């Protein structure tokens, strides 16, 4: 079974700072998802990666397949970025679903 | 708004009871996924249905069952409820254009908050 570790568990930063959240997994994967969960509980899919790098607005996600590691970066962070960020992996094979990390709780202070 | 709807939003029930959670996927999406989020276990994948058939199975208890109907809406049935079943239950959908859907962006519903007393 794939083990997914996220770091840090909690992160508090000032508005405008560059944020990095890390995700490591133990077994090779077919896809990695980054999700954002708002304080109200709603979940939004930010990225789905199988290789390389993706960018959407101020968010950048990268994945290194050889090192079994992905990072989510937020540039020019804003208080509205405060949320829990969750990494999830799909190991492939078809019969199993996503395995989730425990999430990183991010607070951006004005 | 993701386009995925879930009902009810909140549900309070007693141990031993049975409840049904309902999910309507985005228009055109063929896959529906069910997830459980509890304080101690975090998010867990329960089950995926694709066009009416079970496609993938995760940590779903035998007391739980799901189905997807011809109109593609899905129901998650939870029976013989225990205190530990209290959680947020999310439904998500994806188009499933290729590779079973787990390598696609998923669109999450707002969740159903279940409290078992």
XYZ file of C-alpha atoms in Angstrom:
227
model
C 0.000 0.000 0.000
C 1.261 3.473 -0.817
C 2.226 5.645 2.140
C 1.772 9.371 1.574
C 3.566 11.848 3.795
C 3.054 15.583 3.736
C 5.154 18.295 5.293
C 4.793 20.529 7.075
C 1.618 19.554 8.932
C 0.983 23.183 9.873
C 2.319 26.367 8.325
C 1.697 29.981 9.272
C 3.121 32.686 7.035
C 2.746 36.369 6.295
C 0.880 37.681 3.309
C 3.149 37.871 0.265
C 5.454 35.030 1.276
C 6.384 32.172 -1.048
C 4.892 28.921 0.258
C 6.073 25.364 -0.362
C 4.178 22.242 0.688
C 5.773 18.848 0.160
C 4.381 15.401 -0.540
C 6.323 12.125 -0.604
C 5.023 8.685 -1.427
C 6.483 5.226 -1.060
C 5.402 3.356 -4.202
C 5.486 4.382 -7.859
C 2.322 6.094 -9.028
C 0.295 6.824 -12.144
C -1.054 10.166 -10.951
C -0.831 12.636 -8.083
C -3.563 15.069 -7.090
C -3.351 18.270 -5.079
C -6.592 19.269 -3.361
C -7.591 22.345 -1.392
C -10.093 22.122 1.442
C -11.570 25.381 2.658
C -12.495 26.050 6.291
C -16.132 25.422 5.410
C -15.219 21.896 4.311
C -15.532 22.147 0.531
C -12.842 20.404 -1.543
C -11.454 21.741 -4.798
C -9.073 19.884 -7.074
C -6.077 22.098 -7.849
C -3.875 19.885 -9.996
C -3.521 16.379 -11.358
C 0.056 15.489 -12.287
C 1.759 12.476 -13.757
C 5.035 14.208 -14.653
C 6.736 17.576 -14.809
C 5.159 20.804 -13.708
C 1.822 22.600 -13.904
C 0.944 26.230 -13.200
C -2.387 27.877 -12.546
C -2.346 31.501 -11.511
C -0.188 31.805 -8.398
C -0.080 28.051 -7.849
C 2.648 25.783 -9.189
C 2.843 22.022 -8.755
C 5.858 19.896 -9.570
C 6.521 16.195 -9.414
C 9.750 14.175 -9.466
C 8.824 10.612 -10.339
C 12.295 9.206 -9.621
C 12.406 10.720 -6.139
C 8.712 9.990 -5.453
C 8.133 13.575 -4.413
C 5.855 16.447 -5.316
C 5.719 20.069 -4.218
C 2.962 22.648 -4.271
C 4.120 26.258 -4.377
C 2.074 29.376 -3.773
C 3.580 32.663 -4.897
C 2.551 36.025 -3.406
C 0.425 34.272 -0.783
C -2.820 35.890 0.338
C -5.085 35.311 3.351
C -7.655 33.712 1.026
C -5.089 30.936 0.413
C -5.629 29.815 4.017
C -6.901 26.259 3.760
C -5.863 22.627 4.148
C -3.872 21.324 1.182
C -4.095 17.592 0.589
C -1.943 15.377 -1.602
C -3.439 12.166 -3.010
C -1.857 9.489 -5.174
C -3.131 6.832 -7.534
C -0.841 3.850 -7.768
C -2.438 2.405 -10.869
C -3.815 -1.059 -11.518
C -7.402 0.039 -11.760
C -8.830 -1.699 -8.721
C -7.685 0.751 -6.071
C -8.543 4.377 -5.552
C -6.671 7.364 -4.243
C -4.492 7.286 -1.131
C -4.448 10.568 0.751
C -1.917 12.412 2.852
C -3.037 13.910 6.141
C -2.965 17.437 4.765
C -1.084 20.661 5.444
C -2.965 23.321 7.364
C -1.902 26.695 5.932
C -2.682 30.041 7.536
C -1.699 33.261 5.776
C -1.772 36.270 8.075
C -2.393 39.774 6.677
C -19.880 25.504 -7.588
C -18.471 22.207 -8.907
C -21.738 21.052 -10.441
C -21.839 18.012 -8.139
C -24.756 17.967 -5.722
C -25.150 15.967 -2.549
C -28.137 15.529 -0.301
C -28.727 15.861 2.531
C -26.177 18.395 3.777
C -26.524 17.268 7.369
C -27.833 14.075 8.887
C -28.224 13.178 12.535
C -29.208 9.655 13.404
C -28.823 7.015 16.068
C -26.615 3.960 16.343
C -28.010 0.923 14.585
C -29.922 2.950 12.032
C -29.576 3.003 8.244
C -29.168 6.101 6.068
C -28.868 6.840 2.371
C -26.688 9.585 0.971
C -27.349 10.811 -2.541
C -25.027 12.269 -5.164
C -25.711 13.757 -8.586
C -22.572 14.078 -10.716
C -21.725 16.892 -13.106
C -23.593 16.686 -16.364
C -21.812 14.232 -18.639
C -19.513 12.733 -16.004
C -19.613 8.958 -16.006
C -17.648 8.215 -12.845
C -18.752 8.806 -9.283
C -16.445 8.409 -6.289
C -17.327 8.249 -2.612
C -14.977 9.389 0.143
C -15.154 9.457 3.920
C -13.399 12.125 5.967
C -13.145 11.609 9.706
C -11.053 13.459 12.248
C -8.859 10.480 13.072
C -8.544 8.807 9.643
C -8.519 11.808 7.335
C -9.801 11.348 3.798
C -10.340 7.778 2.635
C -11.483 6.474 -0.701
C -14.536 4.232 -0.402
C -15.656 3.224 -3.888
C -15.852 4.261 -7.542
C -18.664 3.601 -9.988
C -18.329 4.049 -13.712
C -21.435 4.149 -15.878
C -23.377 1.982 -13.451
C -20.686 -0.549 -12.644
C -18.316 -0.793 -9.707
C -14.826 0.129 -10.945
C -12.601 0.422 -7.864
C -12.984 -0.348 -4.204
C -11.201 1.085 -1.202
C -11.734 0.971 2.545
C -15.466 0.454 2.398
C -17.000 -1.490 5.257
C -19.326 -4.412 4.570
C -22.086 -2.432 6.303
C -21.787 0.164 3.546
C -22.932 -0.275 -0.026
C -23.293 1.940 -3.051
C -24.847 1.909 -6.467
C -25.039 4.080 -9.543
C -28.314 4.345 -11.392
C -28.993 4.621 -15.138
C -29.309 8.401 -14.836
C -25.787 8.295 -13.288
C -26.746 9.538 -9.849
C -25.348 7.474 -7.030
C -26.411 6.481 -3.552
C -24.280 5.411 -0.615
C -26.120 3.275 1.903
C -24.787 3.054 5.450
C -26.377 0.498 7.753
C -26.032 -0.656 11.361
C -24.483 2.703 12.066
C -21.870 3.074 14.773
C -20.545 6.159 16.527
C -17.342 5.857 14.515
C -19.232 6.307 11.269
C -19.717 9.979 12.106
C -17.837 11.809 9.365
C -18.061 13.971 6.293
C -18.974 11.954 3.212
C -17.932 13.424 -0.100
C -18.969 12.454 -3.559
C -16.880 13.434 -6.583
C -17.278 12.919 -10.305
C -15.068 12.906 -13.373
C -15.644 12.497 -17.092
C -13.612 9.247 -17.288
C -12.366 9.830 -20.781
C -9.527 7.396 -20.259
C -7.753 5.100 -17.816
C -10.616 4.591 -15.389
C -10.895 8.174 -14.204
C -8.382 8.171 -11.373
C -5.944 10.058 -13.582
C -8.423 12.849 -14.196
C -9.413 15.930 -12.264
C -12.240 15.103 -9.883
C -15.021 17.532 -9.023
C -16.172 17.337 -5.431
C -19.616 17.858 -4.019
C -20.176 19.900 -0.838
C -20.368 16.785 1.327
C -22.874 15.288 3.735
C -22.062 15.657 7.407
C -23.240 12.563 9.268
C -23.516 12.515 13.033
C -24.343 9.225 14.729
C -25.511 9.581 18.326
